[in-house]
Every structure is written in C-alpha cells, then in structure tokens.
Amino acid sequence: PEIDLPGHTKAVCQARPDLCVRSGEMISPAGSQTMEVLHLVMQEVAELFPDSYIHLGGDEVNVNIWEKDPATLKWMGQHQMNGKYIYAFFVKTAHEVAIKLGKNPVGWSEIWAEFGTSLDQRSVLHKWRHEDSIADIVSNGYHALWSDYNSWYLDILDSTWDKMYMSEPCEGLDEEQCKLVIGGGGEMWGETADTSDILQTVWPRLGAIGERLWSRRAHTTSPPGYRMAQLRCLLNRRGIAAAPVLNRVARSAPPGPGACDAQ
C-alpha cells in the first residue's frame, strides 16, 4: 500500500484539520498530534499488510504551503527550519518508522532528487518522472522501481501497448545494476476514469507491462502483436472489457468490424 505524505494529504485534512495547515491543503508538523497519528497509521498498515515494503509517496510537495501558514511558520522559527527541511523531516521520519516496523520504505523519485544519498540505504526509489535517472539511483547502491510516466502511465491514453512493451527499465544499465531494479508497474490514476471505463483503460496494455517485467531483456526485443490480440480475446471471453489492440488511443471504439483478434 501507499501512504503518501506529506503531499496529497487533503483527505487527512478533511478528517483531522488539526493536523494540517489552515488552508487544509497539507499536513503540518505544527499540529500537536501530527507525528503521533502518522506513527499510528503506519503501525496499523504494517499490521494489516504482511508485505515487506510500504510506499510512503513523497511526491509533488509544495513547500510554499507551509511557508505561508502562520502556525507552521511559528513552528519553523522554533525549530530553525524552512520548508525544504520540513519536507526532509517528514520523509526521513516516515522512513525511520517504516524500518522500525520491519518494512522497506519506498518513495517516489522526487525524494531522490531532493535528498539523494542522505536517504537510508534501505529506501527504495520509485522512478516516475522522466527526468530522474535510474542509473544514478542504482549506481549509488539503492534499489529502484520503474514506472516512467512517458511510458507506463495507463491514464495517458495515447501511450500504446507496443510503446509500453518496448520500454526497458534497465536500458543503459549493466547486469549488476539491473539487479537493483527490483520491479515496476503500470500506474492507473483515477482522475479521468470510473467504473464505466476503467477496465478498457487498463487492459490489454497492462499485459504488455507485465510481460516486460517478468521476462529477460533478450526475450522481449519485439512487440508480440498476435499474443496481445489473443490476450485481449481471452479477457473478453472472461467478461473483462479489454480494449482493441489496434487502438492508438486507449478505451476508444474498435477501428472497424471484425473478431476480437482482428481489432
């Protein structure tokens, strides 16, 4: 699971405004119970999910929100911190809690760009921004995940299955460096999807990502057009509304009449 912090916490602010800046946009260290609640949430998640990893987000943090909030500004003065130091405080505290709970913390690649090798070596860095270098991450001995938004974001509708298939997480890495890339995934964000279109947005493109991840580089040198069409047919027979393979835009209508493996 992902407990994204300190950004993307507006939902927390709706439930517990006392943990947040006055505008309700983000959690604040000035709240008297902020860190206590953070510990309790992470402890509950660790107990519910036996996985050895816990994703702690860390992406898209606007430090100016803290620097414009009166209570947070007062806290910053007391602790001699600015917005960037609060960002580091949240990230590193959350990672320390995760490690104490027996989990490997995972964070989006912004935290690598911001904090680099000051992060605990047990942290796993999840690359999503195209400008972040996975080679830089693994060359420093950190484990990495790969979900480059230019290639593997499923909510980008004109990112085709063959483009996804031919996107190689270990491109430019040697075999030893590639061993530190422990996985990846197709990210499906929900801003433009609901129950009416989610399945045909995800499938069959997610199958291309899956095969790329579980296959050796030498076995995935060209897109498997026929097998992708067969996957789409199989999913349709099982009641899963997988979109036509020939679509250049995900979840659009079939390009013409024909059987499922010809669309």
mmCIF file of C-alpha atoms in Angstrom:
data_model
loop_
_atom_site.group_PDB
_atom_site.id
_atom_site.type_symbol
_atom_site.label_atom_id
_atom_site.label_comp_id
_atom_site.label_asym_id
_atom_site.label_seq_id
_atom_site.Cartn_x
_atom_site.Cartn_y
_atom_site.Cartn_z
ATOM 1 C CA PRO A 1 0.000 0.000 0.000
ATOM 2 C CA GLU A 2 0.947 3.658 -0.388
ATOM 3 C CA ILE A 3 0.564 6.181 2.428
ATOM 4 C CA ASP A 4 1.504 9.316 0.519
ATOM 5 C CA LEU A 5 2.980 12.095 2.630
ATOM 6 C CA PRO A 6 3.489 14.898 3.267
ATOM 7 C CA GLY A 7 1.809 15.953 -0.001
ATOM 8 C CA HIS A 8 -1.519 14.622 -1.291
ATOM 9 C CA THR A 9 -2.953 14.753 2.233
ATOM 10 C CA LYS A 10 -6.094 16.857 1.687
ATOM 11 C CA ALA A 11 -8.255 13.871 2.651
ATOM 12 C CA VAL A 12 -6.483 13.737 6.017
ATOM 13 C CA CYS A 13 -7.173 17.434 6.461
ATOM 14 C CA GLN A 14 -10.890 16.879 5.868
ATOM 15 C CA ALA A 15 -10.991 14.355 8.716
ATOM 16 C CA ARG A 16 -8.416 15.944 11.029
ATOM 17 C CA PRO A 17 -7.987 19.657 10.287
ATOM 18 C CA ASP A 18 -5.957 19.983 13.497
ATOM 19 C CA LEU A 19 -3.116 18.092 11.789
ATOM 20 C CA CYS A 20 -2.943 20.454 8.826
ATOM 21 C CA VAL A 21 -2.199 23.954 7.646
ATOM 22 C CA ARG A 22 -5.080 26.425 7.969
ATOM 23 C CA SER A 23 -5.942 26.170 4.247
ATOM 24 C CA GLY A 24 -6.451 22.404 4.553
ATOM 25 C CA GLU A 25 -4.058 21.646 1.713
ATOM 26 C CA MET A 26 -1.424 19.578 3.512
ATOM 27 C CA ILE A 27 -0.419 18.148 6.886
ATOM 28 C CA SER A 28 1.781 20.297 9.102
ATOM 29 C CA PRO A 29 4.367 19.420 11.761
ATOM 30 C CA ALA A 30 2.847 22.198 13.889
ATOM 31 C CA GLY A 31 -0.160 20.023 14.759
ATOM 32 C CA SER A 32 0.294 18.684 18.300
ATOM 33 C CA GLN A 33 -0.694 15.158 17.248
ATOM 34 C CA THR A 34 0.577 15.069 13.642
ATOM 35 C CA MET A 35 3.548 12.793 14.224
ATOM 36 C CA GLU A 36 1.646 10.604 16.697
ATOM 37 C CA VAL A 37 -1.116 9.994 14.157
ATOM 38 C CA LEU A 38 1.491 9.310 11.459
ATOM 39 C CA HIS A 39 3.066 6.626 13.662
ATOM 40 C CA LEU A 40 -0.318 5.046 14.455
ATOM 41 C CA VAL A 41 -1.430 4.933 10.807
ATOM 42 C CA MET A 42 1.832 3.354 9.683
ATOM 43 C CA GLN A 43 1.682 0.826 12.519
ATOM 44 C CA GLU A 44 -1.859 -0.200 11.544
ATOM 45 C CA VAL A 45 -0.926 -0.505 7.865
ATOM 46 C CA ALA A 46 2.138 -2.596 8.769
ATOM 47 C CA GLU A 47 -0.070 -4.967 10.751
ATOM 48 C CA LEU A 48 -2.732 -5.247 8.036
ATOM 49 C CA PHE A 49 -0.336 -5.902 5.147
ATOM 50 C CA PRO A 50 2.382 -8.551 5.557
ATOM 51 C CA ASP A 51 4.409 -7.217 2.610
ATOM 52 C CA SER A 52 7.997 -6.268 3.325
ATOM 53 C CA TYR A 53 7.558 -2.905 1.551
ATOM 54 C CA ILE A 54 5.463 0.162 2.335
ATOM 55 C CA HIS A 55 5.164 3.045 -0.131
ATOM 56 C CA LEU A 56 5.396 6.457 1.526
ATOM 57 C CA GLY A 57 4.997 8.691 -1.521
ATOM 58 C CA GLY A 58 6.867 11.953 -1.071
ATOM 59 C CA ASP A 59 5.918 13.347 -4.480
ATOM 60 C CA GLU A 60 4.631 16.742 -5.589
ATOM 61 C CA VAL A 61 5.255 18.561 -2.311
ATOM 62 C CA ASN A 62 4.694 22.328 -2.422
ATOM 63 C CA VAL A 63 6.802 23.669 0.451
ATOM 64 C CA ASN A 64 5.370 27.177 -0.073
ATOM 65 C CA ILE A 65 2.146 25.979 1.571
ATOM 66 C CA TRP A 66 3.990 25.596 4.887
ATOM 67 C CA GLU A 67 5.826 28.874 4.457
ATOM 68 C CA LYS A 68 2.507 30.756 4.129
ATOM 69 C CA ASP A 69 0.799 29.124 7.116
ATOM 70 C CA PRO A 70 1.005 31.092 10.403
ATOM 71 C CA ALA A 71 1.153 28.095 12.779
ATOM 72 C CA THR A 72 3.714 26.288 10.640
ATOM 73 C CA LEU A 73 5.813 29.447 10.302
ATOM 74 C CA LYS A 74 5.901 29.716 14.093
ATOM 75 C CA TRP A 75 6.948 26.045 14.350
ATOM 76 C CA MET A 76 9.633 26.617 11.722
ATOM 77 C CA GLY A 77 11.044 29.510 13.750
ATOM 78 C CA GLN A 78 11.104 27.431 16.926
ATOM 79 C CA HIS A 79 12.916 24.576 15.184
ATOM 80 C CA GLN A 80 15.056 26.714 12.850
ATOM 81 C CA MET A 81 13.712 25.009 9.731
ATOM 82 C CA ASN A 82 12.477 26.186 6.348
ATOM 83 C CA GLY A 83 10.010 24.441 4.044
ATOM 84 C CA LYS A 84 12.600 22.147 2.482
ATOM 85 C CA TYR A 85 13.773 20.981 5.901
ATOM 86 C CA ILE A 86 10.174 20.167 6.879
ATOM 87 C CA TYR A 87 9.890 18.125 3.677
ATOM 88 C CA ALA A 88 13.041 16.204 4.641
ATOM 89 C CA PHE A 89 11.801 15.870 8.234
ATOM 90 C CA PHE A 90 8.553 14.204 7.147
ATOM 91 C CA VAL A 91 10.195 11.904 4.594
ATOM 92 C CA LYS A 92 13.061 10.749 6.785
ATOM 93 C CA THR A 93 10.877 10.341 9.886
ATOM 94 C CA ALA A 94 8.382 8.214 7.945
ATOM 95 C CA HIS A 95 11.198 6.075 6.531
ATOM 96 C CA GLU A 96 12.663 5.583 10.009
ATOM 97 C CA VAL A 97 9.265 4.488 11.354
ATOM 98 C CA ALA A 98 8.836 2.039 8.460
ATOM 99 C CA ILE A 99 12.248 0.486 9.107
ATOM 100 C CA LYS A 100 11.480 0.121 12.832
ATOM 101 C CA LEU A 101 8.260 -1.669 11.839
ATOM 102 C CA GLY A 102 10.293 -4.127 9.759
ATOM 103 C CA LYS A 103 9.389 -2.623 6.379
ATOM 104 C CA ASN A 104 11.468 -1.327 3.494
ATOM 105 C CA PRO A 105 10.285 2.222 2.754
ATOM 106 C CA VAL A 106 9.508 3.155 -0.854
ATOM 107 C CA GLY A 107 9.339 6.726 -2.130
ATOM 108 C CA TRP A 108 8.763 8.468 -5.441
ATOM 109 C CA SER A 109 11.839 9.690 -7.249
ATOM 110 C CA GLU A 110 11.408 13.334 -6.149
ATOM 111 C CA ILE A 111 12.865 12.377 -2.801
ATOM 112 C CA TRP A 112 15.998 11.118 -4.546
ATOM 113 C CA ALA A 113 16.252 14.380 -6.497
ATOM 114 C CA GLU A 114 15.820 16.356 -3.261
ATOM 115 C CA PHE A 115 17.768 14.315 -0.706
ATOM 116 C CA GLY A 116 19.981 11.864 -2.617
ATOM 117 C CA THR A 117 22.312 9.671 -0.605
ATOM 118 C CA SER A 118 21.183 11.207 2.697
ATOM 119 C CA LEU A 119 18.281 8.740 2.449
ATOM 120 C CA ASP A 120 18.635 5.462 4.325
ATOM 121 C CA GLN A 121 20.217 2.797 2.113
ATOM 122 C CA ARG A 122 17.174 0.578 2.735
ATOM 123 C CA SER A 123 14.945 3.083 0.945
ATOM 124 C CA VAL A 124 13.606 2.015 -2.462
ATOM 125 C CA LEU A 125 13.262 4.781 -5.049
ATOM 126 C CA HIS A 126 10.305 4.633 -7.444
ATOM 127 C CA LYS A 127 11.067 6.432 -10.705
ATOM 128 C CA TRP A 128 8.078 8.075 -12.356
ATOM 129 C CA ARG A 129 9.437 11.378 -13.646
ATOM 130 C CA HIS A 130 11.202 11.090 -16.990
ATOM 131 C CA GLU A 131 13.971 13.461 -15.897
ATOM 132 C CA ASP A 132 15.005 11.345 -12.905
ATOM 133 C CA SER A 133 17.906 8.989 -13.606
ATOM 134 C CA ILE A 134 17.511 5.379 -12.537
ATOM 135 C CA ALA A 135 21.199 4.875 -13.381
ATOM 136 C CA ASP A 136 22.086 7.499 -10.779
ATOM 137 C CA ILE A 137 19.927 5.729 -8.180
ATOM 138 C CA VAL A 138 21.319 2.212 -8.687
ATOM 139 C CA SER A 139 24.922 3.350 -9.177
ATOM 140 C CA ASN A 140 24.726 4.586 -5.592
ATOM 141 C CA GLY A 141 23.613 1.160 -4.406
ATOM 142 C CA TYR A 142 19.891 1.867 -3.899
ATOM 143 C CA HIS A 143 17.105 -0.421 -5.094
ATOM 144 C CA ALA A 144 14.658 1.042 -7.589
ATOM 145 C CA LEU A 145 11.232 0.601 -9.136
ATOM 146 C CA TRP A 146 10.389 1.864 -12.634
ATOM 147 C CA SER A 147 7.107 3.470 -13.734
ATOM 148 C CA ASP A 148 8.180 6.234 -16.113
ATOM 149 C CA TYR A 149 5.098 8.341 -16.848
ATOM 150 C CA ASN A 150 6.101 8.759 -20.505
ATOM 151 C CA SER A 151 5.764 5.016 -20.974
ATOM 152 C CA TRP A 152 3.854 3.216 -18.223
ATOM 153 C CA TYR A 153 1.145 5.576 -17.025
ATOM 154 C CA LEU A 154 -2.082 3.869 -18.055
ATOM 155 C CA ASP A 155 -4.119 7.055 -17.689
ATOM 156 C CA ILE A 156 -2.092 8.575 -20.551
ATOM 157 C CA LEU A 157 -4.463 7.324 -23.223
ATOM 158 C CA ASP A 158 -2.215 7.721 -26.276
ATOM 159 C CA SER A 159 0.568 5.620 -24.713
ATOM 160 C CA THR A 160 0.116 2.454 -26.788
ATOM 161 C CA TRP A 161 0.682 -1.129 -25.681
ATOM 162 C CA ASP A 162 3.628 -1.616 -28.061
ATOM 163 C CA LYS A 163 5.324 1.524 -26.706
ATOM 164 C CA MET A 164 4.807 0.136 -23.195
ATOM 165 C CA TYR A 165 6.206 -3.242 -24.213
ATOM 166 C CA MET A 166 9.357 -1.781 -25.731
ATOM 167 C CA SER A 167 10.109 0.451 -22.713
ATOM 168 C CA GLU A 168 13.010 -1.215 -20.882
ATOM 169 C CA PRO A 169 13.580 -0.267 -17.217
ATOM 170 C CA CYS A 170 17.200 -1.418 -17.409
ATOM 171 C CA GLU A 171 18.125 0.443 -20.587
ATOM 172 C CA GLY A 172 21.683 1.750 -20.233
ATOM 173 C CA LEU A 173 22.382 -0.381 -17.152
ATOM 174 C CA ASP A 174 24.759 -3.314 -16.890
ATOM 175 C CA GLU A 175 23.586 -6.639 -15.467
ATOM 176 C CA GLU A 176 24.740 -5.893 -11.923
ATOM 177 C CA GLN A 177 22.986 -2.533 -11.910
ATOM 178 C CA CYS A 178 19.867 -4.104 -13.396
ATOM 179 C CA LYS A 179 19.637 -6.464 -10.401
ATOM 180 C CA LEU A 180 18.926 -3.405 -8.255
ATOM 181 C CA VAL A 181 15.832 -2.601 -10.344
ATOM 182 C CA ILE A 182 13.524 -4.886 -8.400
ATOM 183 C CA GLY A 183 10.305 -4.191 -10.280
ATOM 184 C CA GLY A 184 7.911 -1.601 -11.591
ATOM 185 C CA GLY A 185 4.321 -1.129 -12.561
ATOM 186 C CA GLY A 186 1.696 0.470 -14.732
ATOM 187 C CA GLU A 187 0.188 3.383 -12.824
ATOM 188 C CA MET A 188 -3.551 3.983 -13.220
ATOM 189 C CA TRP A 189 -4.609 7.278 -11.669
ATOM 190 C CA GLY A 190 -8.322 7.860 -11.349
ATOM 191 C CA GLU A 191 -8.941 11.478 -12.353
ATOM 192 C CA THR A 192 -10.477 10.534 -15.730
ATOM 193 C CA ALA A 193 -11.720 7.015 -15.027
ATOM 194 C CA ASP A 194 -14.614 5.391 -13.204
ATOM 195 C CA THR A 195 -16.465 2.061 -13.322
ATOM 196 C CA SER A 196 -17.670 2.817 -16.866
ATOM 197 C CA ASP A 197 -14.215 2.860 -18.451
ATOM 198 C CA ILE A 198 -11.576 1.580 -16.016
ATOM 199 C CA LEU A 199 -11.151 -1.932 -17.453
ATOM 200 C CA GLN A 200 -10.720 -0.887 -21.080
ATOM 201 C CA THR A 201 -8.279 1.811 -19.950
ATOM 202 C CA VAL A 202 -6.088 -0.714 -18.159
ATOM 203 C CA TRP A 203 -6.420 -3.775 -20.418
ATOM 204 C CA PRO A 204 -4.825 -5.135 -22.517
ATOM 205 C CA ARG A 205 -1.977 -2.604 -22.121
ATOM 206 C CA LEU A 206 -1.121 -3.760 -18.602
ATOM 207 C CA GLY A 207 -0.345 -7.193 -20.069
ATOM 208 C CA ALA A 208 2.479 -5.637 -22.121
ATOM 209 C CA ILE A 209 3.987 -4.119 -18.966
ATOM 210 C CA GLY A 210 3.640 -7.402 -17.100
ATOM 211 C CA GLU A 211 5.473 -9.410 -19.755
ATOM 212 C CA ARG A 212 8.243 -6.821 -19.930
ATOM 213 C CA LEU A 213 8.770 -7.041 -16.174
ATOM 214 C CA TRP A 214 8.780 -10.821 -15.818
ATOM 215 C CA SER A 215 10.871 -11.523 -18.929
ATOM 216 C CA ARG A 216 14.574 -11.340 -19.604
ATOM 217 C CA ARG A 217 15.695 -8.480 -21.806
ATOM 218 C CA ALA A 218 16.838 -10.890 -24.508
ATOM 219 C CA HIS A 219 13.314 -12.347 -24.788
ATOM 220 C CA THR A 220 11.469 -9.038 -25.259
ATOM 221 C CA THR A 221 13.091 -7.483 -28.296
ATOM 222 C CA SER A 222 9.943 -7.039 -30.436
ATOM 223 C CA PRO A 223 6.237 -6.456 -29.670
ATOM 224 C CA PRO A 224 4.180 -9.716 -29.593
ATOM 225 C CA GLY A 225 1.227 -8.498 -31.679
ATOM 226 C CA TYR A 226 -0.509 -11.855 -32.150
ATOM 227 C CA ARG A 227 -0.223 -12.840 -28.484
ATOM 228 C CA MET A 228 -1.516 -9.440 -27.364
ATOM 229 C CA ALA A 229 -4.573 -9.929 -29.577
ATOM 230 C CA GLN A 230 -5.089 -13.382 -28.075
ATOM 231 C CA LEU A 231 -4.815 -11.908 -24.578
ATOM 232 C CA ARG A 232 -7.491 -9.381 -25.444
ATOM 233 C CA CYS A 233 -9.791 -12.150 -26.711
ATOM 234 C CA LEU A 234 -9.215 -14.229 -23.584
ATOM 235 C CA LEU A 235 -10.024 -11.270 -21.343
ATOM 236 C CA ASN A 236 -13.188 -10.513 -23.321
ATOM 237 C CA ARG A 237 -14.348 -14.147 -23.016
ATOM 238 C CA ARG A 238 -13.900 -13.869 -19.254
ATOM 239 C CA GLY A 239 -16.061 -10.740 -19.090
ATOM 240 C CA ILE A 240 -13.227 -8.208 -18.845
ATOM 241 C CA ALA A 241 -13.786 -5.264 -21.163
ATOM 242 C CA ALA A 242 -10.283 -5.136 -22.661
ATOM 243 C CA ALA A 243 -9.981 -2.555 -25.435
ATOM 244 C CA PRO A 244 -8.984 -3.386 -29.019
ATOM 245 C CA VAL A 245 -5.267 -3.966 -29.510
ATOM 246 C CA LEU A 246 -5.177 -1.822 -32.667
ATOM 247 C CA ASN A 247 -6.458 1.275 -30.856
ATOM 248 C CA ARG A 248 -3.996 4.128 -30.915
ATOM 249 C CA VAL A 249 -5.941 5.765 -28.093
ATOM 250 C CA ALA A 250 -6.887 3.611 -25.120
ATOM 251 C CA ARG A 251 -10.571 2.777 -24.426
ATOM 252 C CA SER A 252 -11.744 4.122 -27.787
ATOM 253 C CA ALA A 253 -14.144 2.166 -30.006
ATOM 254 C CA PRO A 254 -12.901 -0.617 -32.330
ATOM 255 C CA PRO A 255 -11.472 0.731 -35.599
ATOM 256 C CA GLY A 256 -13.934 -1.413 -37.588
ATOM 257 C CA PRO A 257 -15.871 -4.682 -37.656
ATOM 258 C CA GLY A 258 -14.158 -7.985 -37.033
ATOM 259 C CA ALA A 259 -13.335 -10.634 -34.489
ATOM 260 C CA CYS A 260 -11.636 -9.667 -31.233
ATOM 261 C CA ASP A 261 -8.212 -10.721 -32.516
ATOM 262 C CA ALA A 262 -8.559 -8.561 -35.635
ATOM 263 C CA GLN A 263 -9.356 -5.292 -33.888
#
